[in-house]
XYZ file of C-alpha atoms in Angstrom:
673
model
C 0.000 0.000 0.000
C 1.207 3.481 -0.840
C 0.596 6.775 0.918
C 0.772 9.499 -1.713
C 2.261 12.896 -1.053
C -0.082 15.345 0.627
C -0.915 18.137 -1.829
C 0.411 21.593 -1.026
C -2.690 23.586 -0.143
C -0.933 26.861 0.666
C 2.500 28.019 -0.449
C 4.540 29.494 2.386
C 5.386 32.645 0.449
C 3.263 35.115 -1.458
C 1.549 33.931 -4.633
C 3.797 33.888 -7.662
C 6.984 33.061 -5.785
C 8.651 29.725 -5.214
C 11.390 28.240 -3.101
C 14.909 29.675 -3.381
C 17.446 27.661 -5.345
C 19.852 27.416 -2.407
C 20.130 28.414 1.229
C 22.588 31.155 0.287
C 20.053 32.534 -2.194
C 17.525 32.580 0.661
C 20.003 34.438 2.880
C 20.626 37.034 0.170
C 16.879 37.459 -0.422
C 16.209 37.970 3.284
C 19.005 40.539 3.556
C 17.722 42.376 0.481
C 13.991 42.354 1.263
C 13.959 42.193 5.069
C 17.397 43.456 6.051
C 16.267 45.200 9.230
C 14.332 42.210 10.585
C 15.963 40.208 13.376
C 17.536 36.978 12.135
C 19.313 35.800 15.301
C 18.859 36.732 18.930
C 21.579 35.327 21.220
C 21.899 35.665 24.978
C 25.331 36.711 26.230
C 26.063 37.602 29.858
C 22.345 37.887 30.506
C 21.692 40.317 27.646
C 20.097 39.509 24.296
C 22.249 40.478 21.321
C 20.493 40.743 17.966
C 21.730 40.241 14.417
C 19.521 41.477 11.589
C 19.373 39.656 8.261
C 21.619 42.408 6.893
C 24.121 41.797 9.713
C 24.078 38.020 9.269
C 24.494 38.281 5.505
C 27.527 40.539 5.903
C 29.046 38.311 8.590
C 28.654 35.190 6.442
C 30.254 36.805 3.390
C 33.150 38.124 5.490
C 33.704 34.662 6.959
C 33.628 33.133 3.489
C 36.181 35.647 2.220
C 38.445 34.799 5.141
C 37.942 31.039 4.849
C 38.846 31.046 1.174
C 42.241 32.457 2.154
C 42.640 29.443 4.487
C 42.111 27.036 1.605
C 38.405 26.258 1.886
C 36.811 25.626 -1.499
C 34.307 23.436 -3.355
C 33.640 19.986 -1.854
C 35.827 20.550 1.214
C 34.625 19.883 4.741
C 34.573 22.386 7.595
C 34.219 20.806 11.032
C 31.893 22.566 13.494
C 31.974 21.625 17.189
C 30.246 23.272 20.118
C 26.855 24.170 21.511
C 24.405 26.423 19.689
C 26.164 29.698 18.876
C 25.416 32.319 16.249
C 29.040 32.225 15.121
C 28.853 28.489 14.424
C 25.657 28.854 12.400
C 27.304 31.656 10.406
C 30.320 29.412 9.801
C 28.075 26.663 8.435
C 26.625 29.100 5.916
C 30.020 30.587 5.055
C 31.206 27.122 4.035
C 28.191 26.860 1.714
C 29.041 30.217 0.116
C 32.322 28.627 -1.027
C 30.491 25.467 -2.202
C 32.063 23.643 0.736
C 30.047 21.874 3.422
C 29.899 21.921 7.190
C 30.401 18.746 9.210
C 28.999 19.389 12.707
C 30.005 17.245 15.675
C 28.163 16.734 18.966
C 29.629 19.030 21.614
C 30.003 16.229 24.152
C 31.958 13.891 21.873
C 35.145 12.858 23.714
C 38.512 13.212 21.956
C 38.725 9.462 21.344
C 35.543 9.547 19.215
C 36.216 12.780 17.380
C 38.112 11.101 14.561
C 35.005 9.053 13.668
C 33.140 12.273 12.886
C 35.968 13.970 10.989
C 37.179 11.140 8.775
C 34.758 12.183 6.006
C 35.956 15.063 3.858
C 39.268 15.416 5.740
C 38.588 18.963 6.995
C 41.466 21.433 6.878
C 39.537 24.013 8.922
C 37.425 23.597 12.047
C 35.291 26.004 14.068
C 35.244 25.516 17.834
C 33.083 27.209 20.423
C 35.641 27.457 23.226
C 38.846 26.157 24.795
C 37.365 22.745 25.615
C 36.590 22.092 21.958
C 39.887 23.603 20.776
C 41.778 21.192 23.031
C 39.938 18.250 21.471
C 40.824 19.445 17.981
C 44.469 19.970 18.924
C 44.583 16.388 20.237
C 43.036 15.224 16.979
C 45.572 17.166 14.932
C 48.456 15.651 16.883
C 47.287 12.181 15.867
C 46.039 12.603 12.277
C 47.544 15.929 11.156
C 44.312 17.875 10.712
C 42.643 20.298 10.910
C 45.418 22.762 10.039
C 43.385 25.786 11.131
C 41.110 26.040 14.173
C 38.834 29.078 14.406
C 37.541 29.710 17.920
C 34.723 31.937 19.145
C 35.240 32.263 22.919
C 38.833 33.479 23.589
C 38.863 32.697 27.316
C 41.860 30.525 28.135
C 43.297 30.806 24.620
C 44.862 34.270 24.539
C 48.308 32.953 25.503
C 48.171 29.777 23.424
C 51.178 29.174 21.165
C 49.575 26.360 19.153
C 49.913 26.834 15.404
C 46.881 27.542 13.272
C 44.638 29.027 15.966
C 42.523 31.866 14.557
C 40.168 34.036 16.652
C 36.718 34.269 15.073
C 36.763 38.065 15.289
C 40.118 38.181 13.485
C 38.855 35.973 10.638
C 35.860 38.292 10.230
C 38.192 41.307 10.178
C 40.443 39.709 7.549
C 37.448 38.760 5.438
C 36.003 42.250 5.525
C 39.344 43.721 4.539
C 39.477 41.368 1.562
C 35.911 42.242 0.531
C 36.824 45.929 0.627
C 40.015 45.380 -1.363
C 38.580 43.167 -4.133
C 35.854 44.837 -6.216
C 32.926 42.537 -6.995
C 34.044 39.813 -4.580
C 30.862 40.009 -2.483
C 28.620 39.513 -5.520
C 30.891 36.736 -6.780
C 30.727 34.895 -3.453
C 26.977 35.331 -3.177
C 26.403 33.726 -6.566
C 28.575 30.610 -6.313
C 26.304 28.194 -4.428
C 24.465 25.553 -6.492
C 21.463 23.310 -5.676
C 23.529 20.132 -6.040
C 26.232 21.298 -3.625
C 26.506 19.379 -0.369
C 25.233 21.747 2.322
C 26.004 19.682 5.403
C 27.499 16.316 6.233
C 25.603 14.689 9.061
C 26.036 11.204 10.480
C 23.843 8.221 11.164
C 23.304 7.313 14.804
C 25.830 4.486 14.728
C 23.679 2.121 16.802
C 25.116 -0.903 15.009
C 28.592 0.306 14.077
C 30.590 3.253 12.774
C 28.391 6.264 11.878
C 27.842 6.732 8.137
C 28.192 10.134 6.489
C 24.892 11.552 5.215
C 25.354 14.313 2.640
C 22.372 16.674 2.606
C 22.487 18.826 -0.519
C 21.249 22.378 -0.889
C 18.203 21.183 -2.831
C 17.356 18.612 -0.133
C 17.447 21.222 2.629
C 15.374 23.733 0.656
C 12.825 21.057 -0.294
C 12.421 19.958 3.335
C 11.856 23.512 4.550
C 9.485 24.360 1.707
C 7.519 21.152 2.256
C 7.066 21.962 5.939
C 5.872 25.447 5.068
C 3.417 24.142 2.491
C 2.044 21.671 5.035
C 1.523 24.392 7.621
C 4.031 22.819 10.000
C 5.498 26.292 10.366
C 4.944 29.725 8.888
C 6.992 32.681 7.755
C 8.384 34.702 10.645
C 8.300 32.069 13.393
C 10.305 32.545 16.587
C 12.332 29.360 17.188
C 14.530 28.221 20.057
C 17.931 26.839 19.037
C 18.973 24.510 21.846
C 19.074 21.087 20.179
C 22.511 19.667 19.242
C 23.833 21.313 16.083
C 24.895 17.879 14.826
C 21.266 16.658 14.910
C 19.166 17.036 11.790
C 16.226 18.499 13.735
C 18.273 21.543 14.691
C 19.591 21.902 11.146
C 16.062 21.841 9.762
C 14.732 24.556 12.085
C 17.818 26.687 12.789
C 19.296 26.746 9.279
C 17.104 25.389 6.463
C 13.628 26.522 7.502
C 15.022 29.594 9.266
C 16.423 30.820 5.950
C 13.640 29.664 3.636
C 10.828 30.797 5.968
C 12.662 33.758 7.529
C 12.506 32.665 11.164
C 14.053 34.493 14.090
C 16.489 32.096 15.779
C 16.756 32.503 19.561
C 19.877 31.011 21.171
C 20.172 30.397 24.932
C 23.246 31.573 26.823
C 24.259 27.994 27.540
C 22.644 24.587 27.866
C 22.366 24.948 31.644
C 20.157 28.042 31.265
C 18.112 26.758 28.323
C 14.861 26.270 30.246
C 15.089 29.740 31.820
C 15.893 31.299 28.454
C 13.025 29.366 26.862
C 10.607 31.179 29.144
C 12.136 34.536 28.209
C 11.790 33.770 24.493
C 8.385 32.009 24.462
C 8.923 30.684 20.912
C 6.082 30.216 18.462
C 7.690 27.020 17.110
C 9.183 24.379 19.397
C 10.606 20.908 18.764
C 11.641 18.554 21.561
C 12.382 14.866 21.952
C 9.891 12.751 23.935
C 12.196 12.671 26.968
C 12.142 16.503 27.031
C 8.333 16.583 26.991
C 8.325 13.945 29.737
C 10.750 16.087 31.748
C 8.472 19.117 31.318
C 5.503 17.123 32.588
C 7.566 15.970 35.566
C 8.480 19.611 36.314
C 4.806 20.510 36.336
C 3.877 17.579 38.564
C 6.685 18.358 41.006
C 5.820 22.054 40.988
C 2.134 21.425 41.616
C 2.919 18.984 44.435
C 5.054 21.671 46.100
C 2.600 24.543 45.493
C -0.209 25.963 47.617
C -3.358 23.967 48.444
C -5.403 26.309 46.239
C -3.190 25.756 43.182
C -3.246 21.999 43.734
C -7.023 22.057 44.003
C -7.403 24.085 40.796
C -5.002 21.797 38.933
C -6.691 18.639 40.194
C -10.114 19.963 39.206
C -9.429 21.365 35.747
C -6.617 19.171 34.399
C -8.388 15.768 34.475
C -11.450 17.303 32.844
C -9.379 18.919 30.104
C -7.558 15.631 29.442
C -10.848 13.727 29.245
C -12.222 16.343 26.849
C -9.111 16.118 24.660
C -9.346 12.324 24.599
C -12.975 12.541 23.462
C -12.100 15.177 20.884
C -9.379 12.989 19.376
C -11.958 10.186 19.198
C -14.142 12.455 17.068
C -16.577 13.661 19.741
C -17.329 17.375 19.675
C -17.022 19.131 23.061
C -20.248 20.178 24.761
C -21.027 23.750 25.762
C -20.254 22.786 29.366
C -16.891 21.345 28.294
C -16.031 24.564 26.496
C -16.954 26.642 29.533
C -14.805 24.513 31.851
C -11.950 24.764 29.340
C -12.156 28.563 29.152
C -12.212 28.974 32.921
C -9.357 26.490 33.270
C -7.350 28.438 30.695
C -7.635 31.596 32.750
C -6.872 30.168 36.179
C -4.395 27.337 35.567
C -3.535 26.490 31.931
C -2.237 29.911 30.822
C 0.011 30.297 33.904
C 1.404 26.792 33.349
C 2.197 27.521 29.692
C 3.936 30.720 30.737
C 5.923 28.781 33.374
C 7.071 26.312 30.699
C 7.941 29.013 28.158
C 5.260 27.854 25.715
C 2.701 30.631 26.099
C 3.063 31.623 22.412
C 3.658 28.169 20.908
C 1.570 27.784 17.744
C 3.479 24.738 16.500
C 4.918 22.145 18.891
C 6.469 18.882 17.749
C 7.947 15.715 19.135
C 9.997 13.206 17.195
C 12.739 10.618 17.345
C 10.749 7.982 19.223
C 7.299 7.346 20.655
C 5.820 9.790 23.153
C 3.726 8.431 26.011
C -0.026 8.824 25.650
C -0.370 10.492 29.057
C 2.288 13.084 28.192
C 0.818 13.692 24.750
C -2.707 14.188 26.111
C -1.487 16.425 28.940
C 0.069 19.000 26.625
C -2.811 18.848 24.166
C -5.225 19.408 27.056
C -3.076 22.307 28.245
C -3.800 23.995 24.920
C -0.482 23.249 23.203
C -1.157 21.655 19.814
C 1.548 19.034 20.200
C 1.959 16.737 17.183
C 4.260 13.933 16.059
C 6.950 14.496 13.434
C 8.485 11.458 11.734
C 11.630 11.585 9.663
C 15.205 10.487 9.229
C 18.481 12.308 8.773
C 18.378 10.930 5.218
C 15.101 12.825 4.570
C 16.241 16.015 6.314
C 13.817 15.104 9.150
C 10.714 15.610 7.012
C 8.763 12.455 6.118
C 5.375 12.501 7.857
C 3.568 14.795 10.246
C 0.411 14.916 12.292
C -1.699 17.896 11.374
C -2.999 19.791 14.405
C -6.663 18.885 13.848
C -6.072 15.402 12.427
C -4.292 13.581 15.244
C -4.457 9.917 16.178
C -2.588 8.522 19.152
C -1.385 5.421 17.294
C 0.069 7.085 14.180
C 2.770 9.586 13.210
C 0.518 11.333 10.710
C 0.524 11.662 6.934
C 3.249 12.226 4.335
C 4.354 15.816 3.893
C 3.837 17.567 0.554
C 6.173 16.069 -2.035
C 6.800 12.908 0.009
C 5.777 9.421 -1.096
C 5.618 6.479 1.308
C 5.023 2.801 0.647
C 5.666 -0.522 2.366
C 8.056 -3.222 1.256
C 7.054 -6.876 1.221
C 8.420 -7.287 4.748
C 6.559 -4.254 6.101
C 9.536 -1.894 5.860
C 8.676 1.771 5.328
C 10.077 3.131 2.039
C 10.298 6.873 1.322
C 10.928 8.947 -1.796
C 11.046 12.760 -1.930
C 13.052 15.789 -3.027
C 14.307 16.170 0.533
C 15.759 12.631 0.549
C 19.518 12.379 0.027
C 21.087 10.503 -2.883
C 23.143 8.160 -0.724
C 25.886 7.908 1.858
C 29.081 9.910 1.590
C 31.760 7.958 -0.315
C 30.063 4.679 0.626
C 28.552 3.009 -2.468
C 28.003 -0.290 -0.660
C 25.900 1.315 2.079
C 24.073 3.386 -0.543
C 23.183 0.315 -2.604
C 21.885 -1.413 0.512
C 19.716 1.503 1.670
C 18.355 2.814 -1.655
C 16.426 1.131 -4.452
C 17.290 1.718 -8.087
C 14.343 4.075 -8.529
C 15.185 6.293 -5.568
C 13.249 4.808 -2.638
C 14.978 5.000 0.741
C 14.718 1.888 2.871
C 14.163 3.506 6.268
C 14.773 0.342 8.277
C 11.525 0.973 10.179
C 8.657 -1.514 10.281
C 5.244 0.043 9.901
C 1.783 0.079 8.409
C -0.309 2.482 6.353
C -3.880 2.862 7.526
C -6.737 3.052 4.976
C -6.951 6.826 5.512
C -3.241 7.250 4.696
C -1.954 7.636 8.255
C 1.413 6.038 8.951
C 2.033 3.705 11.907
C 5.631 3.010 12.990
C 6.474 -0.072 15.084
C 10.254 -0.121 15.328
C 13.378 -1.224 13.509
C 13.052 -4.096 11.040
C 16.581 -5.201 11.957
C 15.499 -5.594 15.568
C 12.821 -8.195 14.918
C 13.971 -11.104 17.083
C 12.550 -14.383 18.349
C 12.319 -15.960 21.763
C 13.251 -19.606 22.280
C 9.570 -20.431 21.776
C 9.585 -18.734 18.368
C 7.574 -15.673 19.381
C 8.549 -12.627 17.348
C 8.892 -9.131 18.808
C 10.640 -5.783 18.253
C 12.483 -4.705 21.425
C 12.334 -1.002 20.558
C 8.555 -1.187 20.173
C 8.241 -2.593 23.693
C 10.856 -0.219 25.124
C 8.979 2.804 23.828
C 5.737 1.560 25.375
C 7.395 0.890 28.732
C 9.067 4.319 28.738
C 5.573 5.809 28.806
C 5.976 5.367 32.574
C 7.297 8.617 34.087
C 9.509 6.575 36.421
C 11.451 4.773 33.671
C 13.925 6.844 31.651
C 15.709 4.115 29.713
C 15.655 0.357 29.421
C 16.772 -2.588 27.337
C 14.294 -5.393 26.682
C 15.973 -8.807 26.577
C 14.712 -12.099 25.202
C 16.410 -13.120 21.954
C 16.696 -16.902 22.137
C 15.412 -16.868 25.713
C 12.246 -18.492 27.098
C 10.682 -15.144 28.076
C 11.374 -11.407 28.173
C 13.297 -9.503 30.827
C 14.445 -5.890 31.142
C 17.351 -3.804 32.388
C 15.709 -0.627 33.681
C 17.206 2.833 34.239
C 14.954 4.844 36.519
C 14.201 8.530 35.969
C 16.244 10.341 38.598
C 13.976 13.382 38.954
C 10.603 11.625 38.927
C 11.646 8.740 41.192
C 13.659 11.048 43.436
C 10.658 13.289 44.019
C 8.439 10.234 44.580
C 10.888 8.962 47.210
C 11.182 12.330 48.946
C 7.400 12.623 49.225
C 7.449 9.316 51.106
C 10.357 10.207 53.355
C 12.720 7.648 51.813
C 16.378 8.476 52.442
C 19.117 7.905 49.865
C 22.518 9.401 49.139
C 23.076 8.578 45.459
C 21.340 7.532 42.258
C 22.634 3.997 42.746
C 21.220 3.803 46.267
C 17.890 5.252 45.120
C 17.600 2.648 42.363
C 17.974 -0.227 44.834
C 15.459 0.888 47.454
C 12.862 -1.900 47.874
C 10.079 0.671 47.512
C 11.546 1.874 44.201
C 11.818 -1.700 42.936
C 8.139 -2.112 43.805
C 7.338 1.151 41.984
C 9.050 -0.090 38.822
C 7.427 -3.526 39.199
C 3.991 -1.892 39.273
C 4.840 0.202 36.195
C 5.889 -2.915 34.289
C 2.800 -4.750 35.496
C 0.584 -1.950 34.156
C 2.232 -2.234 30.734
C 2.097 -6.039 30.817
C -1.673 -5.881 31.157
C -1.827 -4.198 27.744
C 0.344 -6.808 26.015
C -0.171 -10.346 24.796
C 1.426 -13.089 26.902
C 4.689 -13.592 24.933
C 5.427 -9.844 25.069
C 5.169 -9.419 28.836
C 8.237 -8.652 30.927
C 8.792 -11.454 33.458
C 11.867 -10.213 35.358
C 13.802 -6.969 35.663
C 16.686 -5.216 37.363
C 17.052 -1.533 38.198
C 20.488 -0.542 36.946
C 22.661 1.517 39.290
C 23.121 4.190 36.592
C 21.542 5.546 33.444
C 22.785 4.382 30.061
C 25.568 6.745 29.001
C 26.890 7.818 25.605
C 30.397 8.147 27.050
C 30.203 4.472 28.029
C 29.064 3.546 24.519
C 25.696 2.258 25.768
C 23.689 4.812 23.786
C 24.482 7.065 20.853
C 24.841 10.848 21.082
C 21.167 11.028 20.054
C 20.344 8.646 22.936
C 19.538 5.588 20.839
C 20.320 2.279 22.513
C 23.412 0.370 21.387
C 21.885 -2.997 22.139
C 24.941 -5.117 21.407
C 27.113 -3.055 23.758
C 24.555 -3.265 26.565
C 24.068 -7.011 26.178
C 27.821 -7.646 26.157
C 28.617 -5.302 29.064
C 25.887 -6.672 31.302
C 26.085 -10.315 30.227
C 26.604 -11.609 33.821
C 23.645 -9.542 34.989
C 21.481 -10.910 32.179
C 22.552 -14.459 32.981
C 21.545 -13.922 36.609
C 18.125 -12.622 35.554
C 17.415 -15.776 33.562
C 18.885 -18.024 36.261
C 16.274 -16.781 38.719
C 18.798 -15.173 41.071
C 17.620 -12.601 43.601
C 20.814 -10.518 43.465
C 23.773 -9.967 41.172
C 27.085 -8.231 41.775
C 28.345 -5.846 39.105
C 31.766 -4.244 38.931
C 31.706 -0.521 38.279
C 34.676 1.273 36.722
C 34.951 5.043 37.098
C 37.316 7.223 35.078
C 38.312 10.365 36.972
C 39.154 13.739 35.409
C 42.898 13.103 35.756
C 42.591 9.938 33.676
C 42.956 7.453 36.529
C 40.329 4.803 37.076
C 38.745 3.177 40.066
C 36.592 0.096 40.417
C 34.147 -1.112 43.011
C 31.382 -3.688 43.199
C 27.690 -3.089 43.779
C 24.963 -5.590 44.493
C 21.787 -5.147 42.426
C 18.396 -6.612 43.268
C 16.710 -8.786 40.621
C 12.928 -9.005 40.760
C 9.921 -10.728 39.226
C 7.026 -8.834 37.703
C 3.655 -9.832 39.161
C 2.399 -12.692 36.990
C -1.312 -12.147 37.471
C -3.582 -14.374 35.423
C -4.997 -11.458 33.522
C -6.739 -11.954 30.222
C -4.496 -12.498 27.204
C -5.265 -9.504 25.024
C -3.156 -9.264 21.886
C -2.382 -5.989 20.170
C -3.321 -6.089 16.481
C -0.541 -5.061 14.140
C -0.742 -4.702 10.381
C 2.380 -6.019 8.696
C 3.568 -5.845 5.097
C 0.614 -7.375 3.257
C -1.976 -5.612 5.435
C -3.121 -8.783 7.203
C -3.971 -8.483 10.898
C -1.601 -10.476 13.114
C -0.745 -10.623 16.760
C 1.755 -7.998 17.897
C 5.093 -9.087 16.510
C 4.204 -12.744 17.131
C 4.406 -14.223 13.630
C 5.641 -17.795 13.848
């Protein structure tokens, strides 16, 4: 079954105009037609500093003029590493001016991993936010000889450095402006070089199963993704966005670069990651994208805040919120609200909902999205009931994040929405979701074997996701096709599908479902520190560390009850029989998850093999050895005893979850034999 592209009902720009050819053309247009409008607003030392489109355009051209003198040219890579900074966004665009491409790296990547993200394109120049990132790049250069030049934004700690090739950002701008002034026509020449087929940015796959692959998003892909979102009404011209997501993640690139240029957004940048939530409230963006765990964290903040508030506020919340959630649930089921419902909603908006939205920084949010994995139904309904039109966004780095979307008034809890304008979706014979669109890349960077494996001859991307297309065209996503595994009894399941359902519990932040080749399913659980910590404090439970909190008998019982609640919604072979609360959360620095927080299942199963063996042996406890690496490089090890527990095996009714696989036939949930 195919889901055809949704027609573009409304173009995002005035009638008679179309999308720009490139992002640089969009930048030039914005500077020409809206030069005085704010392009970027960045918080520095508590004050908001603004750059107009005219300012940004001039800064980008000056950077490009300076970078060309450092040897940057067509098809060369420019590494970008740091948190969200206006200077780093400008550097990404300056590379595009020269027909080069940026290659952003996650700010928290340790030096040992940095080479993995810089092996593509062999960058001669890198941009770093501060001394921490400069030090990583210097270590990299000492081992592989590149990058030759490192441009840094924050000079603190670097003024006395004698390392070769260090260039202050301000100095590069100054040199570029001098060159623009000295060479007649250079600005116009630079502005006109970019081409639609140029690589705009080199991103990387998550690397859950191995070394990350390079994903080359071209200018035409980025423009198509932004234009498609505008046509669909996912965002509109002139949105205020909040740039806090990792610059190496495609979601940030879509909103902070591609759509920001094509749709003329104002990009708001927090002072630092630690102040992001405070700065979010100051900005109150009209467009906001967050991962499910961030929405869950927001809900937890509200719950904790209400629990600690006055009796009156608690009473108002407990009266209006359940009624609003019930009304939203009925509305999503197609039932129109009654006059009484509308009255309760309006009063609730005035006394509790509006203040809560202001507290969260979402008082002006017209478009709010979640993506990356499934969002819990309770969280989803809470924000919808609050008056925030939260919707699901489904996409891949390979499609520039834009594949399918839920439209604000056409939302179903079990789907991720419909294809965006210009996007085609169909299912393979095995139920794999295939995608074709102008925003989809041509293949993987210098990797013909991986390209041949992931793309069909006629341009369809094999997403690797198992799914179904409903009769009305809505897309359902179950999990990764590669993760379909069997128990010893032959029951089939997708671990990620179950993990996402279990993480609907506010007390469970991460987990790994086990069971391949085993008689039944078990789980390694990572509790949510904030939610469980607050739960424990309310009950007067003492603890001194995360590890100690995780092993409290009352916390084990809390997690057991959460798993039991989920089990009651699953067919018998999919129920979790035993579990252990891990003494820590899964950590990217330990290789257990990727930088985008996707589980590296093989690493987890190998690292905790003795723990897994103890779970299946029926043991009540297991000892794990914990290794800690200190800041000076030394390590220490100690043992900790973890409690292993059964999930209540009540004789509840066996209710299977229907799932439509490749040929559209109804089967039991991932239980094909």
